[in-house]
Short mmCIF file of N, CA and C in Angstrom, two decimals:
data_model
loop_
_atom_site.label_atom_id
_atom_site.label_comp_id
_atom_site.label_asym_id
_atom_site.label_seq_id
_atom_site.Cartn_x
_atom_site.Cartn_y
_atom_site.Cartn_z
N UNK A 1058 216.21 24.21 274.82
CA UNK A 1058 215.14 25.14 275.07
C UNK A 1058 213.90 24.35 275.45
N UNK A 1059 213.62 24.67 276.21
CA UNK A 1059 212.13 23.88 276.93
C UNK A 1059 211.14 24.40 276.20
N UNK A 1060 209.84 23.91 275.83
CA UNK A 1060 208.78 23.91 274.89
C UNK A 1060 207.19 23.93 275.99
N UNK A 1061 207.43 25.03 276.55
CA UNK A 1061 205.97 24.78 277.16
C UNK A 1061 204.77 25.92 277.39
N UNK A 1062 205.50 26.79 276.57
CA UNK A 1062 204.46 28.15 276.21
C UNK A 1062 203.27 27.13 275.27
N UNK A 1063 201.74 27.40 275.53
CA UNK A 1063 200.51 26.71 274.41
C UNK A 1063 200.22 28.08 273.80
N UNK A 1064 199.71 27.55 272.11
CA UNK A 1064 199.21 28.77 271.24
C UNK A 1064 198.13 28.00 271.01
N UNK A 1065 197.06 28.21 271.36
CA UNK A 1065 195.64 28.15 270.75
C UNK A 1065 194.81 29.11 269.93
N UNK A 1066 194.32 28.62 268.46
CA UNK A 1066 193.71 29.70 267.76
C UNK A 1066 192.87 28.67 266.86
N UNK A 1067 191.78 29.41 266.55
CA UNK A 1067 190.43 29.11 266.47
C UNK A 1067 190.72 29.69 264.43
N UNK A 1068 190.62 28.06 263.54
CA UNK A 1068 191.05 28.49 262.45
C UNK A 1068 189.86 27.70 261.63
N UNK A 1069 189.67 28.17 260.28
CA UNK A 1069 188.68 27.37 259.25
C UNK A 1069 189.54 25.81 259.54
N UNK A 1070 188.38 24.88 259.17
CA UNK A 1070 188.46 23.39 259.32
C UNK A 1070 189.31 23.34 258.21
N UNK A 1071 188.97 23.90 256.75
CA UNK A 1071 189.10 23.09 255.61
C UNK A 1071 190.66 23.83 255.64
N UNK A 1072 191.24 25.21 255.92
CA UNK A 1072 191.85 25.70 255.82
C UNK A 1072 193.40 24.97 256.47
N UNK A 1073 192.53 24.76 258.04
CA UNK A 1073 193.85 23.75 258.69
C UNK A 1073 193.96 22.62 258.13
N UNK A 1074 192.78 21.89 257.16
CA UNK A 1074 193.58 20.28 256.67
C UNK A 1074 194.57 20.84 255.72
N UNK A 1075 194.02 21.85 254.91
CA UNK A 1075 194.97 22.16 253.73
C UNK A 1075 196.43 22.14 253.71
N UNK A 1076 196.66 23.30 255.00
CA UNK A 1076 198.11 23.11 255.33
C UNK A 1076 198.78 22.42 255.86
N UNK A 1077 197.92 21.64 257.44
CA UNK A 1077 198.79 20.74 257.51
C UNK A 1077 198.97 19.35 256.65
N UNK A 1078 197.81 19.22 255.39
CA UNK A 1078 198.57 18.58 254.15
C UNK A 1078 200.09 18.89 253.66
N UNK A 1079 199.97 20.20 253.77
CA UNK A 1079 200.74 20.52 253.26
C UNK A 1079 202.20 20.69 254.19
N UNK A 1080 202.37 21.06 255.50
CA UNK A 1080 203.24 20.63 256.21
C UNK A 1080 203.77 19.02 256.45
N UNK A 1081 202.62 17.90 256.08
CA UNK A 1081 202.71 16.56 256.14
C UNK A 1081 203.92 16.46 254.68
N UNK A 1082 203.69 16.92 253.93
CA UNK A 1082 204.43 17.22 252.55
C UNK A 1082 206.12 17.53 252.80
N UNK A 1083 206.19 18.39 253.54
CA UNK A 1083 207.20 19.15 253.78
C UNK A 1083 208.20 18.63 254.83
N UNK A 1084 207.29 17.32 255.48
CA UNK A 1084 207.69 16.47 256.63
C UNK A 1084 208.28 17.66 257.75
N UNK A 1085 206.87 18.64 257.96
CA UNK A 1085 206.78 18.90 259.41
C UNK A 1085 205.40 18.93 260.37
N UNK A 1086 205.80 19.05 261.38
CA UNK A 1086 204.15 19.25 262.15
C UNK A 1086 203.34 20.57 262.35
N UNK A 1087 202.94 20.50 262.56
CA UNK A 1087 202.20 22.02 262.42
C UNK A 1087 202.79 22.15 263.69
N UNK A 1088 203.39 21.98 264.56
CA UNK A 1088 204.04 22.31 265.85
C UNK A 1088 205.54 22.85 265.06
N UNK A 1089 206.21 21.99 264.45
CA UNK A 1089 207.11 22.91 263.74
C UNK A 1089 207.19 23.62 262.96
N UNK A 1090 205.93 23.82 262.20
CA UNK A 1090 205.83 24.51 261.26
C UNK A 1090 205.33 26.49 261.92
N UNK A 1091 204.76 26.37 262.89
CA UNK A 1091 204.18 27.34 264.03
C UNK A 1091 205.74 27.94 264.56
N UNK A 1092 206.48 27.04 264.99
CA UNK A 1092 207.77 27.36 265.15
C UNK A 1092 208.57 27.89 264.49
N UNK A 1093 208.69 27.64 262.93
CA UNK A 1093 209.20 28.16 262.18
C UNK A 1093 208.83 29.11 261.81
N UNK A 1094 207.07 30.16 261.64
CA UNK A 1094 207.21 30.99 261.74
C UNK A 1094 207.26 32.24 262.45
N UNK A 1095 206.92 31.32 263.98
CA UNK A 1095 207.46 32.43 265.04
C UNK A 1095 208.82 33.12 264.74
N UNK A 1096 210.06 31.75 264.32
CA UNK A 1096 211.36 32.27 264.60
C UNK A 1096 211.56 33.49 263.40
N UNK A 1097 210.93 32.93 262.33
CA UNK A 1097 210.51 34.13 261.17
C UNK A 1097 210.74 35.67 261.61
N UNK A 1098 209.37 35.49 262.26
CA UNK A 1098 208.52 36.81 262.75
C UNK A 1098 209.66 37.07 263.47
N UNK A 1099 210.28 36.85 264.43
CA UNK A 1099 211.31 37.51 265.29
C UNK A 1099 212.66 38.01 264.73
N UNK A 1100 213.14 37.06 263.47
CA UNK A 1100 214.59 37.28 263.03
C UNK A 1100 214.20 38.33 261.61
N UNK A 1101 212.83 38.38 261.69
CA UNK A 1101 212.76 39.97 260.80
C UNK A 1101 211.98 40.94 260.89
N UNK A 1102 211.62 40.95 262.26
CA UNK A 1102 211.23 41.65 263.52
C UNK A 1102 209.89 42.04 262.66
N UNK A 1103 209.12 41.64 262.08
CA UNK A 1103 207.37 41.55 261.80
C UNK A 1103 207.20 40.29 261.18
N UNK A 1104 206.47 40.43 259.95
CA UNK A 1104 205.85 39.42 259.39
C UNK A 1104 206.64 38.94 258.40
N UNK A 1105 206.61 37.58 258.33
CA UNK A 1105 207.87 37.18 257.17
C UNK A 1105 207.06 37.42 255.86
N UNK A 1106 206.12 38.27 255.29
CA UNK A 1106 205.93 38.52 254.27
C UNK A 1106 205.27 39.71 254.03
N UNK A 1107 204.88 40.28 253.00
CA UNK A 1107 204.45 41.40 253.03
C UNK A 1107 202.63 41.14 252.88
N UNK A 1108 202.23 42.10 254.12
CA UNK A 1108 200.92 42.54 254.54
C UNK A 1108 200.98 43.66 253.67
N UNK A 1109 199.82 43.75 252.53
CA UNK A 1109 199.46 45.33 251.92
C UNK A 1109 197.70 45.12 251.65
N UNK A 1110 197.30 46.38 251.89
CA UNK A 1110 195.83 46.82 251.05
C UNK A 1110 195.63 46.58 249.91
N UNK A 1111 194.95 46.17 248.88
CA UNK A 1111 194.80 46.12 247.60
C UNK A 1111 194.94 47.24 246.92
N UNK A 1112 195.48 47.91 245.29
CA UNK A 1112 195.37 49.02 245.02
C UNK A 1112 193.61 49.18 244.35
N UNK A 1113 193.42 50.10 243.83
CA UNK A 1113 192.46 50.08 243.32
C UNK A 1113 191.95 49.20 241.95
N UNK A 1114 193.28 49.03 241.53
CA UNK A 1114 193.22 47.72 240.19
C UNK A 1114 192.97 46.55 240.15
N UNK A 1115 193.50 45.99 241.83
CA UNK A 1115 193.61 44.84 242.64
C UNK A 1115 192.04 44.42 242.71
N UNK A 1116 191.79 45.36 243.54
CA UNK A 1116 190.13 45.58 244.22
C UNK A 1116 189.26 45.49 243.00
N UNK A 1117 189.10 46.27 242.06
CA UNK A 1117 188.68 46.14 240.38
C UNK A 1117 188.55 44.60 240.22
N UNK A 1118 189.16 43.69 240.08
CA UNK A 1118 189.97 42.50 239.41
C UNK A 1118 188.72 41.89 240.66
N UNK A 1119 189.33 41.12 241.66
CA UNK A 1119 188.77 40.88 242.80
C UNK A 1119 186.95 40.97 242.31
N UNK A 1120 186.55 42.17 242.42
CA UNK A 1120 184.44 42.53 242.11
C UNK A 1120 184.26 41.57 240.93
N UNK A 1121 184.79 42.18 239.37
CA UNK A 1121 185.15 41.51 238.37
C UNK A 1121 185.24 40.20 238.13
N UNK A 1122 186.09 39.41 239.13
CA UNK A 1122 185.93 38.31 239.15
C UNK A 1122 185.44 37.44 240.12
N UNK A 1123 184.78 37.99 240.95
CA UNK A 1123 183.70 37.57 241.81
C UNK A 1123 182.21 37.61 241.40
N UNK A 1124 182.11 38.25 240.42
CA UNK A 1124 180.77 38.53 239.66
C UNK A 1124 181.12 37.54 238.21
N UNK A 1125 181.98 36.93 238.22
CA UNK A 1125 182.23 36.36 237.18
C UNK A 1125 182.35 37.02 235.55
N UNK A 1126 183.12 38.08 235.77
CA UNK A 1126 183.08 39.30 234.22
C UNK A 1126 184.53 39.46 233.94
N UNK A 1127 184.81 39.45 233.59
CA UNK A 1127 186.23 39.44 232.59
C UNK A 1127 187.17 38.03 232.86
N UNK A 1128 186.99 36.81 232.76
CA UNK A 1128 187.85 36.10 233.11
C UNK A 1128 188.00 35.36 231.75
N UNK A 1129 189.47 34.95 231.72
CA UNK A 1129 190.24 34.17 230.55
C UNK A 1129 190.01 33.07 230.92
N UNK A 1130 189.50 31.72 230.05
CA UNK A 1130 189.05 30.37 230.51
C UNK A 1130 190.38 29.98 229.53
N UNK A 1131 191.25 29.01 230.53
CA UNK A 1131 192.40 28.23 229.78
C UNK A 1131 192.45 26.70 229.83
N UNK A 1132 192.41 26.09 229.27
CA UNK A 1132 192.42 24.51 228.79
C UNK A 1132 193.63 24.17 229.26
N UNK A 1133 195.01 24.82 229.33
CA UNK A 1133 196.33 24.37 229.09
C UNK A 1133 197.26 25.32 229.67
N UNK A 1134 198.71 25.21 229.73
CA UNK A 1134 199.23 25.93 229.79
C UNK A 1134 199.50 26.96 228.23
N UNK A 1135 199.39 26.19 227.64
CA UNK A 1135 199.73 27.31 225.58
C UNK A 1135 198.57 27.49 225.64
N UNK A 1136 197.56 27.39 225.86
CA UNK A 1136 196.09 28.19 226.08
C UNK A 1136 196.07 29.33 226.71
N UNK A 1137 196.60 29.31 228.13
CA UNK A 1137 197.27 30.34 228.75
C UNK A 1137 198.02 31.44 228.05
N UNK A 1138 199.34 30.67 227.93
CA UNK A 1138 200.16 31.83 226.57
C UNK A 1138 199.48 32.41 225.67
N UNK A 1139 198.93 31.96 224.83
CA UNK A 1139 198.52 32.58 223.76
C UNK A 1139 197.53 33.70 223.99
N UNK A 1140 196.85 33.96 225.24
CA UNK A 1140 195.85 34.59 225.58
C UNK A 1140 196.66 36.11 226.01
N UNK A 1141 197.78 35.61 226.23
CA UNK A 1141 198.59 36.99 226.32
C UNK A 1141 198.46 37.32 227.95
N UNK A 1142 197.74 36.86 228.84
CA UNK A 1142 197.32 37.58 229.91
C UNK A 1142 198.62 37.48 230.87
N UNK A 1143 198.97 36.54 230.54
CA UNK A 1143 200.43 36.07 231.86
C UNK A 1143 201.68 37.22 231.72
N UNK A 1144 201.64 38.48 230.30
CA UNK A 1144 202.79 38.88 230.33
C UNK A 1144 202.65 40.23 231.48
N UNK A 1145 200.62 40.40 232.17
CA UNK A 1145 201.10 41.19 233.63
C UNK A 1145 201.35 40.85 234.61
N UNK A 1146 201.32 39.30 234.66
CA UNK A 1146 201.84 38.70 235.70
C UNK A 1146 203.58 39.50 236.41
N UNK A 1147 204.45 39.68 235.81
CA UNK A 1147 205.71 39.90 235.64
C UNK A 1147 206.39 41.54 236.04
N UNK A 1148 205.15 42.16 236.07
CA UNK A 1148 205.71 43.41 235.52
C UNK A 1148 206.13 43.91 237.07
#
């Protein structure tokens, strides 16, 4: 297959080192990694993940903790546990 369609897109700086850290990780290029989720997008004919709106609990959480008001400060992972908060992680 010949390779000569260009995708140019205009992305945050800090955002593209992040990943392609993170494709460097994964030992691919962001040329294959772009590839891989084109072929994605096509072999499950949209987005390989789910796009949704926040519910209203979501959105709640989000203000809340952007204003800095209800958040659990954890030292640890058993800091975590014990705080109980991880068992809505799951549900």
């Amino acid at each position: 297959m010949t390779k000569s369609a260009m995708i140019r897109a205009r992305v945050d700086p800090a955002l593209k080192q992040e990943a392609e850290d993170i494709f460097e990780a994964l030992g691919l290029s962001a040329t294959q990694a772009i590839t891989l989720f084109y072929q994605q997008v096509k072999w499950v004919r949209g987005l390989p993940f789910d796009v949704r709106l926040p519910n209203d609990v979501t959105l709640r959480t989000f203000e809340e903790t952007d204003a800095g008001e209800n958040l659990v400060r954890c030292e640890n992972e058993q800091d975590f546990e014990r705080t109980g908060s991880h068992s809505d992680l799951f549900r």
